[in-house]
CSV table of N, CA and C in Angstrom, one decimal:
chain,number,residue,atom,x,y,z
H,573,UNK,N,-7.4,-39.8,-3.9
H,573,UNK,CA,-6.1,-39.2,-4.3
H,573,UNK,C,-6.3,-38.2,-5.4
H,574,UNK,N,-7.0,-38.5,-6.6
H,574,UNK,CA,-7.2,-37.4,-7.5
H,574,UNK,C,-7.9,-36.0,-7.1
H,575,UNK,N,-8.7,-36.2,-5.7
H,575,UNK,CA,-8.8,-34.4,-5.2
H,575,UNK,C,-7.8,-34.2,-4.6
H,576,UNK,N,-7.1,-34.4,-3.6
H,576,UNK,CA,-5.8,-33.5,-3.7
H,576,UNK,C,-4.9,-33.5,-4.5
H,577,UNK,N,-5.2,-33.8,-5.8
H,577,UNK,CA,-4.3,-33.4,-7.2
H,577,UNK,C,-4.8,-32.3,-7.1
H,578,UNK,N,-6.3,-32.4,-7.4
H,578,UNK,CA,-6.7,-31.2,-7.8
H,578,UNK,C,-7.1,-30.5,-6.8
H,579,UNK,N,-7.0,-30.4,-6.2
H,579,UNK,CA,-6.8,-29.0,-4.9
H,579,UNK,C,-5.8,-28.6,-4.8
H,580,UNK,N,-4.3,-29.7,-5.4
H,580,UNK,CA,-2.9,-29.2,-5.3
H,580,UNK,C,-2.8,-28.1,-6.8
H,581,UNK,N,-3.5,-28.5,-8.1
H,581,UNK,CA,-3.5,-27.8,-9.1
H,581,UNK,C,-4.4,-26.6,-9.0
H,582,UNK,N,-5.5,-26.3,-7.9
H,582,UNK,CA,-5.9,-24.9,-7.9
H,582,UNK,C,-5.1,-24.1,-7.1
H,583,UNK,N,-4.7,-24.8,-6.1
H,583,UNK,CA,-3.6,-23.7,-5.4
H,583,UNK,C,-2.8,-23.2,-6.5
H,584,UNK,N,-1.7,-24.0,-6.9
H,584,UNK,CA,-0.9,-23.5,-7.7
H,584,UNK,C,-0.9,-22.4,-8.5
H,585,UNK,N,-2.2,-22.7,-9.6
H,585,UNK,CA,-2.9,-22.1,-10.1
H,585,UNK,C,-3.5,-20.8,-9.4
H,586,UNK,N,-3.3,-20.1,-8.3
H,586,UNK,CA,-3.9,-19.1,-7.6
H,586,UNK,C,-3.4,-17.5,-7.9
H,587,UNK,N,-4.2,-16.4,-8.7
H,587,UNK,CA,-3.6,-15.4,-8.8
H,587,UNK,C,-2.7,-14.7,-7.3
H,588,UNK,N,-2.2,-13.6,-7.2
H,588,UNK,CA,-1.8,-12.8,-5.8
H,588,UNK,C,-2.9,-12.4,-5.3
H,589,UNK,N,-3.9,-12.1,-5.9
H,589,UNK,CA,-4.9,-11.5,-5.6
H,589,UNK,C,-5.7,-12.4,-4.8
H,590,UNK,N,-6.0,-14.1,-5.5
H,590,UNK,CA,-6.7,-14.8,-4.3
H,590,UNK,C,-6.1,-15.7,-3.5
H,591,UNK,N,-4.4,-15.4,-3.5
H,591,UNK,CA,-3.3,-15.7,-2.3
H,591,UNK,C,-3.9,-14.8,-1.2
H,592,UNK,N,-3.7,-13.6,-1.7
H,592,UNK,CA,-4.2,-12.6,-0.5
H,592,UNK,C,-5.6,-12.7,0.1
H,593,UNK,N,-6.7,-13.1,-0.5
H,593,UNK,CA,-7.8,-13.5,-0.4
H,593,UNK,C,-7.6,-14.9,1.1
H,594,UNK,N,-7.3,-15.9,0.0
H,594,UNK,CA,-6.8,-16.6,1.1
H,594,UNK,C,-6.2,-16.5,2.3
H,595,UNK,N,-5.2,-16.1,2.3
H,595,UNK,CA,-4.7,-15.9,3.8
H,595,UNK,C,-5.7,-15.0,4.6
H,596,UNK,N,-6.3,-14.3,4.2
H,596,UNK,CA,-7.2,-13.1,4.8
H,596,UNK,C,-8.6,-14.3,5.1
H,597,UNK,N,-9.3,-15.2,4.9
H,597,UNK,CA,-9.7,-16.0,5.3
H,597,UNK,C,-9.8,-16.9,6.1
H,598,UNK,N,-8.1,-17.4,6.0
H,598,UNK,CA,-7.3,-18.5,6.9
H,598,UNK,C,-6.6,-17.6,7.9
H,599,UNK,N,-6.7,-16.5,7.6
H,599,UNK,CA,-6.5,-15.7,9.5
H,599,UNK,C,-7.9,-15.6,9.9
H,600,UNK,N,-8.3,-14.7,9.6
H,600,UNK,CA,-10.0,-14.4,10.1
H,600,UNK,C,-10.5,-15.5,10.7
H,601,UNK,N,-10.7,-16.6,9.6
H,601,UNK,CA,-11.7,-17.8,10.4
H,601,UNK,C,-11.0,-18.7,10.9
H,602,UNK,N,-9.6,-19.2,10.7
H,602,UNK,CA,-9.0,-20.3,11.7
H,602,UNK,C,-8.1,-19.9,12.8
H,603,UNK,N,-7.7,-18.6,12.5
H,603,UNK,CA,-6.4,-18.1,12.9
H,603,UNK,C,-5.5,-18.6,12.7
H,604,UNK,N,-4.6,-19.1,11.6
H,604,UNK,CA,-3.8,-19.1,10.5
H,604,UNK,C,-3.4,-18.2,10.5
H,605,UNK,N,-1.8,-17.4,10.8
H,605,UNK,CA,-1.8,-16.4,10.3
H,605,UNK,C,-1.0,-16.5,8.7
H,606,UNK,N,-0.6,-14.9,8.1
H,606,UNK,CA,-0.9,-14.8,6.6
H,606,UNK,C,0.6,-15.3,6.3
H,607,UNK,N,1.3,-15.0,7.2
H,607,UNK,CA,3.2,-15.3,6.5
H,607,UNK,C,3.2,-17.1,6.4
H,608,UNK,N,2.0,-17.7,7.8
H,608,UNK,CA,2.7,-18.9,7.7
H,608,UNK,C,1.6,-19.6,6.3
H,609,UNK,N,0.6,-19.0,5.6
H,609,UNK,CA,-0.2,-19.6,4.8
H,609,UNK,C,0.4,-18.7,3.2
H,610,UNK,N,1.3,-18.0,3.3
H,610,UNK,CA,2.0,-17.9,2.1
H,610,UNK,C,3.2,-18.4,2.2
H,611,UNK,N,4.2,-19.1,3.0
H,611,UNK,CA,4.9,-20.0,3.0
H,611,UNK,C,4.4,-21.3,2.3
H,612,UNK,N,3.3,-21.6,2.4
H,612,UNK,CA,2.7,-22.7,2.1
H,612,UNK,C,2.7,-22.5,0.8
H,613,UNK,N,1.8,-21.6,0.3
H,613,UNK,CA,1.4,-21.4,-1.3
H,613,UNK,C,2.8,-21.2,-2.1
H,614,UNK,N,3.7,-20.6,-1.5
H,614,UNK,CA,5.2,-20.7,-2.2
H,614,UNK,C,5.5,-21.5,-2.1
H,615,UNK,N,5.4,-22.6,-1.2
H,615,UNK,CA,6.1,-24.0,-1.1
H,615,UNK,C,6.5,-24.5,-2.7
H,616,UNK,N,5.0,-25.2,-3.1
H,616,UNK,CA,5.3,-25.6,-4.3
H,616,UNK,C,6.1,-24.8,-5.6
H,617,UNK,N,5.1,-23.8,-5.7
H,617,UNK,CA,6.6,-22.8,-6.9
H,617,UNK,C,7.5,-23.2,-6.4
H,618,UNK,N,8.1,-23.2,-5.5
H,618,UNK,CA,9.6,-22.8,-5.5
H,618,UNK,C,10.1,-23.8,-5.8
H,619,UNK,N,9.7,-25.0,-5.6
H,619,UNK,CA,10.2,-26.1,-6.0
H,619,UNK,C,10.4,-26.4,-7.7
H,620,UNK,N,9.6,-25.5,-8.6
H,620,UNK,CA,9.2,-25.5,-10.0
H,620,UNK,C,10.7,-25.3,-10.7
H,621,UNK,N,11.7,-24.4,-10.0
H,621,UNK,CA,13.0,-24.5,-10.9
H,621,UNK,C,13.0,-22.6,-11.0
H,622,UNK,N,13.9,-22.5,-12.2
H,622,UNK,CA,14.0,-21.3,-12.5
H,622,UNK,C,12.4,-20.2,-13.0
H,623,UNK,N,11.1,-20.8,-13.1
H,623,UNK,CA,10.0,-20.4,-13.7
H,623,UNK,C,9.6,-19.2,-12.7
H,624,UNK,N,9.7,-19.7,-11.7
H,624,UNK,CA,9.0,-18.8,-10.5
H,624,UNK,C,10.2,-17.8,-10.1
H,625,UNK,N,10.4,-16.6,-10.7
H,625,UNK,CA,11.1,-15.6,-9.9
H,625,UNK,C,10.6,-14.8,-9.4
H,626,UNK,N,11.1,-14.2,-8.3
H,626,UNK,CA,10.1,-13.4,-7.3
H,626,UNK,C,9.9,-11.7,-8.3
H,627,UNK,N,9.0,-11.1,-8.5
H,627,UNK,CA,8.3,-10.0,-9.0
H,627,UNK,C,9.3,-8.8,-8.5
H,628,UNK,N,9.9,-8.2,-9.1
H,628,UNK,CA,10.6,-6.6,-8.0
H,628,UNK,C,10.0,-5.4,-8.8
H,629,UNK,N,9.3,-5.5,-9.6
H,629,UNK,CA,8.7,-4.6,-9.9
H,629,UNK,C,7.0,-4.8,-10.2
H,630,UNK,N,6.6,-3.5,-9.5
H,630,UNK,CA,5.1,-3.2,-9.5
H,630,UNK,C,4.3,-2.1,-9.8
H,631,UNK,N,3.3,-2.7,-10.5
H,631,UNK,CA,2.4,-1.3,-10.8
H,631,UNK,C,0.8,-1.4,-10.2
H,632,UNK,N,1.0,0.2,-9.6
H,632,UNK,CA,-0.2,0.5,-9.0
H,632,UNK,C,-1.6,0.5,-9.8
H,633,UNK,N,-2.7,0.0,-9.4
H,633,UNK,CA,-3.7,0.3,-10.1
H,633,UNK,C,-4.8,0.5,-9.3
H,634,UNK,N,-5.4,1.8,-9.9
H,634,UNK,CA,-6.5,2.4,-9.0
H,634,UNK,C,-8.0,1.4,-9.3
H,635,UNK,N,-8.4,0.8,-8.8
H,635,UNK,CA,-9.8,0.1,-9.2
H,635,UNK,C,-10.8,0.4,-9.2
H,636,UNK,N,-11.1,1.1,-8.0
H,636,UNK,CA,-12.6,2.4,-7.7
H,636,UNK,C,-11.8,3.4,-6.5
H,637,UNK,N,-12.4,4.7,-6.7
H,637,UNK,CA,-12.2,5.7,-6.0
H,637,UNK,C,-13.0,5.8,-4.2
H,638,UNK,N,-13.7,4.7,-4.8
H,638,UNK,CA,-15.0,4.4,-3.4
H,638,UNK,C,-15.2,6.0,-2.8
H,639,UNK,N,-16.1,5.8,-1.5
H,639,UNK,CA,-16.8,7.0,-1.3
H,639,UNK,C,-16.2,8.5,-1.1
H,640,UNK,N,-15.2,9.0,-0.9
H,640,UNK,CA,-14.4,9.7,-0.9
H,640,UNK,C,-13.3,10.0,-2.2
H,641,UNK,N,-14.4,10.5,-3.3
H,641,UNK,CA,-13.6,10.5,-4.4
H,641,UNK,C,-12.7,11.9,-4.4
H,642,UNK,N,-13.2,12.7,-4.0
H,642,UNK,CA,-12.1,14.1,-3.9
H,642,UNK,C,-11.2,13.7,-3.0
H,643,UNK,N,-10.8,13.0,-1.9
H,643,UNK,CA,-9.9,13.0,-0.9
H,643,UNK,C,-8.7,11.9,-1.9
H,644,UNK,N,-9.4,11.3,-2.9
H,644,UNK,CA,-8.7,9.9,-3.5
H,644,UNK,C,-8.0,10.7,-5.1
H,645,UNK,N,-8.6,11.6,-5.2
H,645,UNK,CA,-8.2,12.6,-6.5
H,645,UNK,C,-7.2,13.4,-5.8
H,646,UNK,N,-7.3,14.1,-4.7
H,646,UNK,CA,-6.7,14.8,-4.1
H,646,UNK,C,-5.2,13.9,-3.8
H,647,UNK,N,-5.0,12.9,-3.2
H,647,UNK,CA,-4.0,12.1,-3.2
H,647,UNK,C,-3.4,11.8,-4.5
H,648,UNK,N,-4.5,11.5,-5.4
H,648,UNK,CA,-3.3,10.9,-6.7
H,648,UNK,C,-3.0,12.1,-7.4
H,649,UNK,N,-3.1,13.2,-7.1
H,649,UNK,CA,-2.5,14.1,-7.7
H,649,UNK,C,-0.9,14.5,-6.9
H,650,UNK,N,-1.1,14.4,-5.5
H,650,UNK,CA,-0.2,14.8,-5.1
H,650,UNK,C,0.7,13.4,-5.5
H,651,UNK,N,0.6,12.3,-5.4
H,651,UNK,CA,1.6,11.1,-5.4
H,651,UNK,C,2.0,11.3,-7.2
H,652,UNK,N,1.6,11.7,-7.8
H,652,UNK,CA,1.7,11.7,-9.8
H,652,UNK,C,2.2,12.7,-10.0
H,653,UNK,N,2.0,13.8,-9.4
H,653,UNK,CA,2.4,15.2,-10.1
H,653,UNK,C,1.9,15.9,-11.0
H,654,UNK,N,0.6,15.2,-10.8
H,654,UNK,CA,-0.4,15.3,-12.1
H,654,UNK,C,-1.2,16.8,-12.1
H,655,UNK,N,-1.5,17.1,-12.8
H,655,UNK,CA,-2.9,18.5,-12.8
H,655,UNK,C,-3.8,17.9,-11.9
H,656,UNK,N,-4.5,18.5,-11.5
H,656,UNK,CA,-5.7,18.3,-10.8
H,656,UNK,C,-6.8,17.5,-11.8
H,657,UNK,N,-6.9,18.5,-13.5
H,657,UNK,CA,-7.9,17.7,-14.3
H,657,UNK,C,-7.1,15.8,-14.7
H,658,UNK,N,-5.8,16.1,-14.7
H,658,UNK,CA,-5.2,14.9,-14.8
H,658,UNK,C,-5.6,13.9,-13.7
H,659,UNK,N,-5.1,14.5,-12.7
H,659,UNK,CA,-5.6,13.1,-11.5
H,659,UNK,C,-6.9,12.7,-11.9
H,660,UNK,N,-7.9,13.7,-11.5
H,660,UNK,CA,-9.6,13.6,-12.0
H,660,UNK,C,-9.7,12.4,-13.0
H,661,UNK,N,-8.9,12.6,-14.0
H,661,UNK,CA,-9.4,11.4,-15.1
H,661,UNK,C,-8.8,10.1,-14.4
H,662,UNK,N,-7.2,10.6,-14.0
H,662,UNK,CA,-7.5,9.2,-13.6
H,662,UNK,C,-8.5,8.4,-12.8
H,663,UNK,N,-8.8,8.8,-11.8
H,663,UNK,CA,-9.8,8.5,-11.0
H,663,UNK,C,-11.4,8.0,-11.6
H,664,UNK,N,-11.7,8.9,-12.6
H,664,UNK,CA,-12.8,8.7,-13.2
H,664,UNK,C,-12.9,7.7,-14.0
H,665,UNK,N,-11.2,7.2,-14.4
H,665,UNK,CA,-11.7,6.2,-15.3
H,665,UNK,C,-11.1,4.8,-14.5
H,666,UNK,N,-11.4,4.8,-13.9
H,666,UNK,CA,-10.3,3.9,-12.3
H,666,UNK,C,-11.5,2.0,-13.5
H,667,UNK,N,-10.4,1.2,-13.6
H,667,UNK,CA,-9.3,0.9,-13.2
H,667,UNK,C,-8.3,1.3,-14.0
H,668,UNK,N,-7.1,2.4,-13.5
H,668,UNK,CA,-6.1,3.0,-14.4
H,668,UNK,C,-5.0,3.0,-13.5
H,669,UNK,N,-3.9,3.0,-14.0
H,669,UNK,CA,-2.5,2.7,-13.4
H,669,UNK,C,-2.1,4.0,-13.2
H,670,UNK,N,-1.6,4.1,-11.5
H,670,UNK,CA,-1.2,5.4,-10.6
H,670,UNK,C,0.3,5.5,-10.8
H,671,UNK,N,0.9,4.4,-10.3
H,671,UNK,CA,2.5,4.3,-10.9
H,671,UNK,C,2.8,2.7,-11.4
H,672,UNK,N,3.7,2.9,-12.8
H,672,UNK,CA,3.7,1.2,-12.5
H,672,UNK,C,5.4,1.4,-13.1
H,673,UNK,N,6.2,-0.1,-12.3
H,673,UNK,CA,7.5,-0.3,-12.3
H,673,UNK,C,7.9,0.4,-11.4
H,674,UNK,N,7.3,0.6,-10.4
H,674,UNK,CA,8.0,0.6,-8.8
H,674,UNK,C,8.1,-0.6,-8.0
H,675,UNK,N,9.1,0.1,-6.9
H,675,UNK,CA,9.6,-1.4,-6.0
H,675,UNK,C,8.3,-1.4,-5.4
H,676,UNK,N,8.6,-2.9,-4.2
H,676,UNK,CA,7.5,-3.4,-3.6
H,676,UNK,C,7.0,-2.6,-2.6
H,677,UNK,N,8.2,-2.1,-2.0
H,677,UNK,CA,8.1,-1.4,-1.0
H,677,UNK,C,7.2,0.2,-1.4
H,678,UNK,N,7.7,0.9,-2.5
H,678,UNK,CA,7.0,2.0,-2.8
H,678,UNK,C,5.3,1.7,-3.0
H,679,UNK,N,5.0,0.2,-3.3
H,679,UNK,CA,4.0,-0.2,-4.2
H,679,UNK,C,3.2,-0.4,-3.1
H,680,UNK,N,3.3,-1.0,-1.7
H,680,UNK,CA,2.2,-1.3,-0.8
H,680,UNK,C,2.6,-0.1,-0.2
H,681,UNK,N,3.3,1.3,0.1
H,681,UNK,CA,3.4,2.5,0.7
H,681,UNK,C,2.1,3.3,0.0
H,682,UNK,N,2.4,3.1,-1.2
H,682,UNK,CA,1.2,3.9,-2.2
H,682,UNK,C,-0.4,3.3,-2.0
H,683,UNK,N,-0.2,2.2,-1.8
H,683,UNK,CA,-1.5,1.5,-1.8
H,683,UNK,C,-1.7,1.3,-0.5
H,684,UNK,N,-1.1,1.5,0.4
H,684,UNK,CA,-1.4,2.0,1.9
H,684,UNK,C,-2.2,3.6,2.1
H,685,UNK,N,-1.3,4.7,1.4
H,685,UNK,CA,-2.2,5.8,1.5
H,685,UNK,C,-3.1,5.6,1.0
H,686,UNK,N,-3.6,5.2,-0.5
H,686,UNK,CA,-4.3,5.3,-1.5
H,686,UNK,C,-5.9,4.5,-0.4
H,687,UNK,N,-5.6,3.4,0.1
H,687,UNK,CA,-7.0,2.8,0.6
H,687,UNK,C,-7.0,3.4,2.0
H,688,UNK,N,-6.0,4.3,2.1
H,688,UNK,CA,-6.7,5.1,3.8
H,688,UNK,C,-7.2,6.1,3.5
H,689,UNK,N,-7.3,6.7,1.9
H,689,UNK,CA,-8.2,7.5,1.5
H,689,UNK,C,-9.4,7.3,0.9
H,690,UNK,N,-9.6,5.9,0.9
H,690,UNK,CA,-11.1,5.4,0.8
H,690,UNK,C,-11.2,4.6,-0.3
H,691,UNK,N,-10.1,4.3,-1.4
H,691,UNK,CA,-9.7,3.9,-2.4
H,691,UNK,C,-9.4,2.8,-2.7
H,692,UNK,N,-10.1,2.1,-3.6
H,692,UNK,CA,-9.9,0.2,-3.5
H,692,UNK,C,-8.8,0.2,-4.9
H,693,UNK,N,-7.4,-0.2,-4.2
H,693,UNK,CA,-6.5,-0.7,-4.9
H,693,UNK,C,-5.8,-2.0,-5.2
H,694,UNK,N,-5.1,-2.1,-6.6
H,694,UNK,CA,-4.4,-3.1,-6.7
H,694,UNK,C,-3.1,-3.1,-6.9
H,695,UNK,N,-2.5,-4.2,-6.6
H,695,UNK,CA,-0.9,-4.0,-7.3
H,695,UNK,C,-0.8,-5.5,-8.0
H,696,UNK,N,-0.1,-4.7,-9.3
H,696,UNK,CA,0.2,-5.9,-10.0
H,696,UNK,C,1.5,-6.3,-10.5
């Protein structure tokens, strides 16, 4: 009984980062898919009370520019409005925030182009 305590206290305990992890595991190897294994992980939060409110705002963060760094400069300039030498730094100094306190929706839009440009992103 005390390991599924503690399997119940690492779930809980799970950043978004290895929520998404997870589900991307529990589809690939069991076929699980991702909505019904974050139903799950939400299960318990939700039950926590007022502590767990859902996130509406997010910020982009560039992590690495991976192999296509001009195509990934080239983008965050256009999405920033930035100079050219502006984007460049950002990139250069990746991990650096591209937009932050956007909705969810603008947040995985951005981070949709941003990794179909070669670019390993996060949202936080």
């Amino acid at each position: 009984m005390a390991d599924l305590k503690d399997f119940a206290e690492q779930l809980v305990n799970l950043t978004v980062k290895e929520v998404n992890e997870l589900a991307t595991i529990l589809k690939d190897k069991y076929g699980i898919e991702p909505a019904a294994a974050a139903a799950v992980m939400a299960g318990p939060a939700a039950g926590g009370g007022d502590a767990a409110e859902e996130q509406t705002e997010f910020d982009v963060i560039l992590k690495a520019a991976g192999s296509a760094k001009l195509a990934v400069v080239k983008l965050v300039k256009e999405l920033t409005g930035a100079g050219l030498k502006d984007a460049k730094e950002l990139v250069d100094n990746a991990p650096s925030p591209i937009k932050e306190g956007v909705s969810k929706d603008e947040a995985e839009a951005l981070k949709a182009q941003l990794e179909e440009a070669g670019a390993e992103v996060e949202l936080k």
